[in-house]
Amino acid sequence: MSEHLLAAFVDASALVALADSGDATHAGAVAAYEQLREGGYRLFTTEYAITEAYELLRLSLGNDLARSWLAKLEIARYHLDEADIARAHHRLVTDDRLASRSLTDALNITAMERLGVHDAFAVDAGFPVDSIG
Amino acid sequence: MSQSEQITVQEAARLLGRSTEQVRRYLREGKLEGTRIGGQWFIDRKRTETFRRDLSSPRAFLLEIAPARIADPLGATIGIGSGGRSDLSLGQAAYRESFRWRQRR
């Protein structure tokens, strides 16, 4: 991979923090997003993260704004294949570092590993970026 | 930038096995770096060869993404609404808890 290519995975927590201006992390998330843009990063996420973020936004902002958010979302999505999913399941049941994490986290980490990406944009301190092999 | 040979869009297209239109799109979207002189693109040959190798790797997905500086993929979603008092740094469970009253309605 070109040494010039910078990429970061965007976690559900960052998607929500950017959208919800009432959250305590909003301003920091906007600043971090601008830094990623200025830094030349390519940003991507997964349908799993989007599903998680959508459900959170339905709860916090209501159905109409959540739907509007989804319509405006233009970020690239990495689609995990069957091998990725099987690997994520295996990781979740065998890697103790993921013992308290969700299946969504395991799937997202697997996507990052598959793409060789080590940077994640998350505001939830629990995002297990140190589990990426 | 290295002192490698500079090639044209036509030569890059041959190297990459893509159309010249596709190469120009890569350049416009910042996926492939080049220099525009007098309306014509010039691309570093070594960089083009690296790009070709990347296109056939599992990470080709990343190459198809325009840099966020250009694409601004989340810009339209920023501050789309305000849920009220919450703090996502405490985790998603805490965030959900902040809006539990809404679930009960």
PDB file of C-alpha atoms in Angstrom:
ATOM      1  CA  MET A   1       0.000   0.000   0.000  1.00  0.00           C
ATOM      2  CA  SER A   2       1.196   3.467  -0.802  1.00  0.00           C
ATOM      3  CA  GLU A   3       2.877   5.123   2.141  1.00  0.00           C
ATOM      4  CA  HIS A   4       0.837   8.233   1.325  1.00  0.00           C
ATOM      5  CA  LEU A   5      -2.505   6.568   1.951  1.00  0.00           C
ATOM      6  CA  LEU A   6      -4.049   7.389   5.310  1.00  0.00           C
ATOM      7  CA  ALA A   7      -7.334   5.786   6.297  1.00  0.00           C
ATOM      8  CA  ALA A   8      -9.465   5.618   9.411  1.00  0.00           C
ATOM      9  CA  PHE A   9     -12.468   3.589  10.446  1.00  0.00           C
ATOM     10  CA  VAL A  10     -15.377   5.675  11.785  1.00  0.00           C
ATOM     11  CA  ASP A  11     -17.103   4.035  14.734  1.00  0.00           C
ATOM     12  CA  ALA A  12     -20.804   4.418  15.576  1.00  0.00           C
ATOM     13  CA  SER A  13     -19.937   6.623  18.547  1.00  0.00           C
ATOM     14  CA  ALA A  14     -18.208   9.147  16.269  1.00  0.00           C
ATOM     15  CA  LEU A  15     -21.083   9.091  13.784  1.00  0.00           C
ATOM     16  CA  VAL A  16     -23.514   9.877  16.597  1.00  0.00           C
ATOM     17  CA  ALA A  17     -21.267  12.464  18.282  1.00  0.00           C
ATOM     18  CA  LEU A  18     -21.004  14.413  15.030  1.00  0.00           C
ATOM     19  CA  ALA A  19     -24.756  14.345  14.482  1.00  0.00           C
ATOM     20  CA  ASP A  20     -25.969  15.083  18.026  1.00  0.00           C
ATOM     21  CA  SER A  21     -24.999  18.650  18.902  1.00  0.00           C
ATOM     22  CA  GLY A  22     -26.373  18.179  22.409  1.00  0.00           C
ATOM     23  CA  ASP A  23     -23.869  15.505  23.344  1.00  0.00           C
ATOM     24  CA  ALA A  24     -20.858  16.472  25.455  1.00  0.00           C
ATOM     25  CA  THR A  25     -18.496  14.992  22.840  1.00  0.00           C
ATOM     26  CA  HIS A  26     -19.961  16.887  19.874  1.00  0.00           C
ATOM     27  CA  ALA A  27     -17.500  19.794  19.705  1.00  0.00           C
ATOM     28  CA  GLY A  28     -14.516  17.488  20.157  1.00  0.00           C
ATOM     29  CA  ALA A  29     -15.821  15.138  17.490  1.00  0.00           C
ATOM     30  CA  VAL A  30     -16.265  17.996  15.014  1.00  0.00           C
ATOM     31  CA  ALA A  31     -12.708  19.179  15.718  1.00  0.00           C
ATOM     32  CA  ALA A  32     -11.351  15.643  15.287  1.00  0.00           C
ATOM     33  CA  TYR A  33     -13.257  15.243  12.031  1.00  0.00           C
ATOM     34  CA  GLU A  34     -11.741  18.456  10.695  1.00  0.00           C
ATOM     35  CA  GLN A  35      -8.283  17.231  11.712  1.00  0.00           C
ATOM     36  CA  LEU A  36      -8.839  13.977   9.851  1.00  0.00           C
ATOM     37  CA  ARG A  37      -9.943  15.934   6.805  1.00  0.00           C
ATOM     38  CA  GLU A  38      -6.962  18.264   6.966  1.00  0.00           C
ATOM     39  CA  GLY A  39      -4.680  15.289   7.517  1.00  0.00           C
ATOM     40  CA  GLY A  40      -5.736  13.765   4.210  1.00  0.00           C
ATOM     41  CA  TYR A  41      -7.497  10.738   5.687  1.00  0.00           C
ATOM     42  CA  ARG A  42      -9.909   8.539   3.785  1.00  0.00           C
ATOM     43  CA  LEU A  43     -12.820   7.620   6.014  1.00  0.00           C
ATOM     44  CA  PHE A  44     -14.938   4.513   5.941  1.00  0.00           C
ATOM     45  CA  THR A  45     -17.311   2.583   8.145  1.00  0.00           C
ATOM     46  CA  THR A  46     -19.432  -0.573   8.005  1.00  0.00           C
ATOM     47  CA  GLU A  47     -23.166  -1.221   7.834  1.00  0.00           C
ATOM     48  CA  TYR A  48     -22.876  -2.604  11.361  1.00  0.00           C
ATOM     49  CA  ALA A  49     -21.627   0.727  12.696  1.00  0.00           C
ATOM     50  CA  ILE A  50     -24.288   2.589  10.722  1.00  0.00           C
ATOM     51  CA  THR A  51     -27.016   0.323  12.094  1.00  0.00           C
ATOM     52  CA  GLU A  52     -25.776   0.912  15.618  1.00  0.00           C
ATOM     53  CA  ALA A  53     -25.570   4.689  15.109  1.00  0.00           C
ATOM     54  CA  TYR A  54     -29.000   4.806  13.488  1.00  0.00           C
ATOM     55  CA  GLU A  55     -30.601   3.067  16.451  1.00  0.00           C
ATOM     56  CA  LEU A  56     -28.899   5.464  18.872  1.00  0.00           C
ATOM     57  CA  LEU A  57     -30.019   8.492  16.863  1.00  0.00           C
ATOM     58  CA  ARG A  58     -33.600   7.222  16.671  1.00  0.00           C
ATOM     59  CA  LEU A  59     -33.530   7.217  20.422  1.00  0.00           C
ATOM     60  CA  SER A  60     -31.882  10.602  20.939  1.00  0.00           C
ATOM     61  CA  LEU A  61     -33.154  12.646  17.998  1.00  0.00           C
ATOM     62  CA  GLY A  62     -36.280  10.771  16.988  1.00  0.00           C
ATOM     63  CA  ASN A  63     -37.234   8.855  13.880  1.00  0.00           C
ATOM     64  CA  ASP A  64     -37.485  11.772  11.456  1.00  0.00           C
ATOM     65  CA  LEU A  65     -34.022  13.207  12.178  1.00  0.00           C
ATOM     66  CA  ALA A  66     -32.497   9.725  12.229  1.00  0.00           C
ATOM     67  CA  ARG A  67     -33.930   9.074   8.783  1.00  0.00           C
ATOM     68  CA  SER A  68     -32.668  12.432   7.563  1.00  0.00           C
ATOM     69  CA  TRP A  69     -29.205  11.575   8.948  1.00  0.00           C
ATOM     70  CA  LEU A  70     -29.211   8.294   7.083  1.00  0.00           C
ATOM     71  CA  ALA A  71     -30.190  10.018   3.850  1.00  0.00           C
ATOM     72  CA  LYS A  72     -27.318  12.509   4.175  1.00  0.00           C
ATOM     73  CA  LEU A  73     -24.650   9.976   5.063  1.00  0.00           C
ATOM     74  CA  GLU A  74     -22.077   9.753   2.267  1.00  0.00           C
ATOM     75  CA  ILE A  75     -19.306   7.817   3.951  1.00  0.00           C
ATOM     76  CA  ALA A  76     -17.857   4.730   2.227  1.00  0.00           C
ATOM     77  CA  ARG A  77     -18.977   1.367   3.606  1.00  0.00           C
ATOM     78  CA  TYR A  78     -16.767  -1.701   3.720  1.00  0.00           C
ATOM     79  CA  HIS A  79     -18.831  -4.847   3.246  1.00  0.00           C
ATOM     80  CA  LEU A  80     -17.466  -7.823   5.147  1.00  0.00           C
ATOM     81  CA  ASP A  81     -17.581 -11.149   3.322  1.00  0.00           C
ATOM     82  CA  GLU A  82     -18.367 -14.559   4.821  1.00  0.00           C
ATOM     83  CA  ALA A  83     -14.721 -15.192   5.742  1.00  0.00           C
ATOM     84  CA  ASP A  84     -14.533 -11.832   7.541  1.00  0.00           C
ATOM     85  CA  ILE A  85     -17.686 -12.593   9.497  1.00  0.00           C
ATOM     86  CA  ALA A  86     -16.490 -16.073  10.471  1.00  0.00           C
ATOM     87  CA  ARG A  87     -13.206 -14.558  11.626  1.00  0.00           C
ATOM     88  CA  ALA A  88     -15.015 -11.936  13.694  1.00  0.00           C
ATOM     89  CA  HIS A  89     -17.111 -14.615  15.403  1.00  0.00           C
ATOM     90  CA  HIS A  90     -13.992 -16.647  16.125  1.00  0.00           C
ATOM     91  CA  ARG A  91     -12.185 -13.586  17.503  1.00  0.00           C
ATOM     92  CA  LEU A  92     -15.043 -12.706  19.793  1.00  0.00           C
ATOM     93  CA  VAL A  93     -15.162 -16.121  21.430  1.00  0.00           C
ATOM     94  CA  THR A  94     -11.392 -16.659  21.648  1.00  0.00           C
ATOM     95  CA  ASP A  95      -9.837 -13.223  22.248  1.00  0.00           C
ATOM     96  CA  ASP A  96     -10.148 -12.210  25.898  1.00  0.00           C
ATOM     97  CA  ARG A  97      -9.516  -8.560  25.022  1.00  0.00           C
ATOM     98  CA  LEU A  98     -12.915  -8.597  23.314  1.00  0.00           C
ATOM     99  CA  ALA A  99     -14.722 -10.458  26.085  1.00  0.00           C
ATOM    100  CA  SER A 100     -16.809  -7.463  27.084  1.00  0.00           C
ATOM    101  CA  ARG A 101     -17.259  -6.056  23.606  1.00  0.00           C
ATOM    102  CA  SER A 102     -20.125  -6.391  21.154  1.00  0.00           C
ATOM    103  CA  LEU A 103     -20.235  -8.502  18.034  1.00  0.00           C
ATOM    104  CA  THR A 104     -20.401  -5.220  16.120  1.00  0.00           C
ATOM    105  CA  ASP A 105     -17.024  -4.219  17.589  1.00  0.00           C
ATOM    106  CA  ALA A 106     -15.551  -7.572  16.549  1.00  0.00           C
ATOM    107  CA  LEU A 107     -16.899  -7.167  13.018  1.00  0.00           C
ATOM    108  CA  ASN A 108     -15.539  -3.622  12.768  1.00  0.00           C
ATOM    109  CA  ILE A 109     -12.112  -4.655  14.045  1.00  0.00           C
ATOM    110  CA  THR A 110     -12.046  -7.456  11.503  1.00  0.00           C
ATOM    111  CA  ALA A 111     -12.824  -4.957   8.746  1.00  0.00           C
ATOM    112  CA  MET A 112      -9.934  -2.778   9.911  1.00  0.00           C
ATOM    113  CA  GLU A 113      -7.566  -5.751   9.992  1.00  0.00           C
ATOM    114  CA  ARG A 114      -8.628  -6.861   6.534  1.00  0.00           C
ATOM    115  CA  LEU A 115      -7.860  -3.403   5.171  1.00  0.00           C
ATOM    116  CA  GLY A 116      -4.672  -2.947   7.179  1.00  0.00           C
ATOM    117  CA  VAL A 117      -6.098   0.126   8.916  1.00  0.00           C
ATOM    118  CA  HIS A 118      -4.954   0.949  12.439  1.00  0.00           C
ATOM    119  CA  ASP A 119      -6.666   4.289  13.002  1.00  0.00           C
ATOM    120  CA  ALA A 120     -10.199   4.566  14.318  1.00  0.00           C
ATOM    121  CA  PHE A 121     -12.345   7.628  14.908  1.00  0.00           C
ATOM    122  CA  ALA A 122     -14.343   6.932  18.072  1.00  0.00           C
ATOM    123  CA  VAL A 123     -15.435   8.984  21.052  1.00  0.00           C
ATOM    124  CA  ASP A 124     -16.299   5.931  23.131  1.00  0.00           C
ATOM    125  CA  ALA A 125     -13.091   5.258  25.074  1.00  0.00           C
ATOM    126  CA  GLY A 126     -13.989   1.571  25.068  1.00  0.00           C
ATOM    127  CA  PHE A 127     -13.471   1.084  21.345  1.00  0.00           C
ATOM    128  CA  PRO A 128     -10.944  -1.787  21.356  1.00  0.00           C
ATOM    129  CA  VAL A 129      -8.482  -0.420  18.819  1.00  0.00           C
ATOM    130  CA  ASP A 130      -5.651  -2.173  20.694  1.00  0.00           C
ATOM    131  CA  SER A 131      -7.151  -5.510  19.663  1.00  0.00           C
ATOM    132  CA  ILE A 132      -6.331  -4.977  16.012  1.00  0.00           C
ATOM    133  CA  GLY A 133      -3.776  -7.498  14.899  1.00  0.00           C
TER     134      GLY A 133
ATOM    135  CA  MET B   1       8.032  13.898  -4.492  1.00  0.00           C
ATOM    136  CA  SER B   2      10.688  11.540  -5.830  1.00  0.00           C
ATOM    137  CA  GLN B   3      12.646  12.272  -9.000  1.00  0.00           C
ATOM    138  CA  SER B   4      10.902   9.499 -10.889  1.00  0.00           C
ATOM    139  CA  GLU B   5       9.856   9.825 -14.527  1.00  0.00           C
ATOM    140  CA  GLN B   6       6.650  11.753 -15.128  1.00  0.00           C
ATOM    141  CA  ILE B   7       4.079  10.105 -17.365  1.00  0.00           C
ATOM    142  CA  THR B   8       0.880  11.266 -19.080  1.00  0.00           C
ATOM    143  CA  VAL B   9      -2.696  10.198 -18.393  1.00  0.00           C
ATOM    144  CA  GLN B  10      -2.592   7.981 -21.487  1.00  0.00           C
ATOM    145  CA  GLU B  11       0.523   6.162 -20.250  1.00  0.00           C
ATOM    146  CA  ALA B  12      -0.926   5.837 -16.739  1.00  0.00           C
ATOM    147  CA  ALA B  13      -4.123   4.393 -18.183  1.00  0.00           C
ATOM    148  CA  ARG B  14      -2.089   1.759 -20.050  1.00  0.00           C
ATOM    149  CA  LEU B  15      -0.114   0.929 -16.916  1.00  0.00           C
ATOM    150  CA  LEU B  16      -3.224   0.632 -14.768  1.00  0.00           C
ATOM    151  CA  GLY B  17      -5.418  -1.136 -17.306  1.00  0.00           C
ATOM    152  CA  ARG B  18      -8.023   1.601 -16.885  1.00  0.00           C
ATOM    153  CA  SER B  19      -9.552   4.120 -19.277  1.00  0.00           C
ATOM    154  CA  THR B  20      -8.108   7.618 -19.498  1.00  0.00           C
ATOM    155  CA  GLU B  21     -11.454   8.914 -18.139  1.00  0.00           C
ATOM    156  CA  GLN B  22     -11.038   6.691 -15.061  1.00  0.00           C
ATOM    157  CA  VAL B  23      -7.459   7.924 -14.520  1.00  0.00           C
ATOM    158  CA  ARG B  24      -8.601  11.549 -14.759  1.00  0.00           C
ATOM    159  CA  ARG B  25     -11.306  10.759 -12.201  1.00  0.00           C
ATOM    160  CA  TYR B  26      -8.674   9.234  -9.876  1.00  0.00           C
ATOM    161  CA  LEU B  27      -6.646  12.443 -10.251  1.00  0.00           C
ATOM    162  CA  ARG B  28      -9.589  14.817  -9.749  1.00  0.00           C
ATOM    163  CA  GLU B  29     -10.712  12.953  -6.631  1.00  0.00           C
ATOM    164  CA  GLY B  30      -7.191  12.831  -5.209  1.00  0.00           C
ATOM    165  CA  LYS B  31      -7.006   9.030  -5.322  1.00  0.00           C
ATOM    166  CA  LEU B  32      -3.926   9.224  -7.538  1.00  0.00           C
ATOM    167  CA  GLU B  33      -1.563  12.124  -7.099  1.00  0.00           C
ATOM    168  CA  GLY B  34      -0.499  14.125 -10.112  1.00  0.00           C
ATOM    169  CA  THR B  35       0.560  17.575 -11.206  1.00  0.00           C
ATOM    170  CA  ARG B  36      -1.381  19.663 -13.665  1.00  0.00           C
ATOM    171  CA  ILE B  37       0.729  21.780 -15.995  1.00  0.00           C
ATOM    172  CA  GLY B  38      -0.893  23.809 -18.739  1.00  0.00           C
ATOM    173  CA  GLY B  39      -4.107  21.789 -18.546  1.00  0.00           C
ATOM    174  CA  GLN B  40      -2.324  18.436 -18.796  1.00  0.00           C
ATOM    175  CA  TRP B  41      -1.794  15.945 -15.985  1.00  0.00           C
ATOM    176  CA  PHE B  42       1.623  14.487 -15.233  1.00  0.00           C
ATOM    177  CA  ILE B  43       1.965  11.542 -12.870  1.00  0.00           C
ATOM    178  CA  ASP B  44       4.977  10.037 -11.167  1.00  0.00           C
ATOM    179  CA  ARG B  45       5.636   6.627 -12.772  1.00  0.00           C
ATOM    180  CA  LYS B  46       6.713   4.960  -9.516  1.00  0.00           C
ATOM    181  CA  ARG B  47       3.613   6.261  -7.768  1.00  0.00           C
ATOM    182  CA  THR B  48       1.458   4.919 -10.594  1.00  0.00           C
ATOM    183  CA  GLU B  49       3.109   1.498 -10.289  1.00  0.00           C
ATOM    184  CA  THR B  50       2.429   1.481  -6.531  1.00  0.00           C
ATOM    185  CA  PHE B  51      -1.160   2.468  -7.231  1.00  0.00           C
ATOM    186  CA  ARG B  52      -1.475  -0.442  -9.692  1.00  0.00           C
ATOM    187  CA  ARG B  53      -0.240  -2.916  -7.062  1.00  0.00           C
ATOM    188  CA  ASP B  54      -2.672  -1.482  -4.536  1.00  0.00           C
ATOM    189  CA  LEU B  55      -5.596  -1.795  -6.951  1.00  0.00           C
ATOM    190  CA  SER B  56      -5.175  -5.574  -6.976  1.00  0.00           C
ATOM    191  CA  SER B  57      -4.846  -5.907  -3.181  1.00  0.00           C
ATOM    192  CA  PRO B  58      -7.613  -6.353  -0.586  1.00  0.00           C
ATOM    193  CA  ARG B  59      -7.085  -2.700   0.246  1.00  0.00           C
ATOM    194  CA  ALA B  60      -8.216  -1.579  -3.203  1.00  0.00           C
ATOM    195  CA  PHE B  61     -11.406  -0.581  -1.416  1.00  0.00           C
ATOM    196  CA  LEU B  62      -9.500   2.250   0.275  1.00  0.00           C
ATOM    197  CA  LEU B  63      -8.192   3.562  -3.014  1.00  0.00           C
ATOM    198  CA  GLU B  64     -11.730   4.014  -4.261  1.00  0.00           C
ATOM    199  CA  ILE B  65     -12.484   6.377  -1.373  1.00  0.00           C
ATOM    200  CA  ALA B  66     -11.876  10.054  -2.038  1.00  0.00           C
ATOM    201  CA  PRO B  67      -9.883  11.764   0.744  1.00  0.00           C
ATOM    202  CA  ALA B  68     -12.236  13.344   3.290  1.00  0.00           C
ATOM    203  CA  ARG B  69     -10.664  16.740   2.583  1.00  0.00           C
ATOM    204  CA  ILE B  70     -12.297  16.536  -0.832  1.00  0.00           C
ATOM    205  CA  ALA B  71     -15.362  14.378  -0.208  1.00  0.00           C
ATOM    206  CA  ASP B  72     -16.434  15.677   3.235  1.00  0.00           C
ATOM    207  CA  PRO B  73     -18.425  12.449   3.716  1.00  0.00           C
ATOM    208  CA  LEU B  74     -19.957  13.394   7.078  1.00  0.00           C
ATOM    209  CA  GLY B  75     -20.238  17.161   6.691  1.00  0.00           C
ATOM    210  CA  ALA B  76     -23.970  17.132   5.946  1.00  0.00           C
ATOM    211  CA  THR B  77     -24.695  15.151   9.119  1.00  0.00           C
ATOM    212  CA  ILE B  78     -22.900  17.443  11.581  1.00  0.00           C
ATOM    213  CA  GLY B  79     -25.244  18.886  14.199  1.00  0.00           C
ATOM    214  CA  ILE B  80     -28.323  17.514  12.481  1.00  0.00           C
ATOM    215  CA  GLY B  81     -30.143  17.623  15.815  1.00  0.00           C
ATOM    216  CA  SER B  82     -29.748  17.877  19.550  1.00  0.00           C
ATOM    217  CA  GLY B  83     -30.803  15.047  21.793  1.00  0.00           C
ATOM    218  CA  GLY B  84     -30.237  16.829  25.063  1.00  0.00           C
ATOM    219  CA  ARG B  85     -27.885  16.010  27.880  1.00  0.00           C
ATOM    220  CA  SER B  86     -25.719  13.010  27.095  1.00  0.00           C
ATOM    221  CA  ASP B  87     -22.061  12.049  27.057  1.00  0.00           C
ATOM    222  CA  LEU B  88     -21.007   9.420  24.549  1.00  0.00           C
ATOM    223  CA  SER B  89     -17.540   9.199  26.049  1.00  0.00           C
ATOM    224  CA  LEU B  90     -19.193   7.206  28.844  1.00  0.00           C
ATOM    225  CA  GLY B  91     -20.224   4.551  26.339  1.00  0.00           C
ATOM    226  CA  GLN B  92     -23.241   3.686  24.256  1.00  0.00           C
ATOM    227  CA  ALA B  93     -25.125   2.146  27.182  1.00  0.00           C
ATOM    228  CA  ALA B  94     -24.886   5.445  29.075  1.00  0.00           C
ATOM    229  CA  TYR B  95     -26.031   7.308  25.954  1.00  0.00           C
ATOM    230  CA  ARG B  96     -29.061   5.046  25.661  1.00  0.00           C
ATOM    231  CA  GLU B  97     -29.780   5.551  29.336  1.00  0.00           C
ATOM    232  CA  SER B  98     -29.884   9.349  28.791  1.00  0.00           C
ATOM    233  CA  PHE B  99     -32.874   8.891  26.508  1.00  0.00           C
ATOM    234  CA  ARG B 100     -34.656   6.066  28.234  1.00  0.00           C
ATOM    235  CA  TRP B 101     -37.595   8.349  29.045  1.00  0.00           C
ATOM    236  CA  ARG B 102     -38.220   8.569  25.324  1.00  0.00           C
ATOM    237  CA  GLN B 103     -38.449   4.778  25.060  1.00  0.00           C
ATOM    238  CA  ARG B 104     -41.117   4.755  27.739  1.00  0.00           C
ATOM    239  CA  ARG B 105     -43.392   7.212  25.922  1.00  0.00           C
TER     240      ARG B 105
END
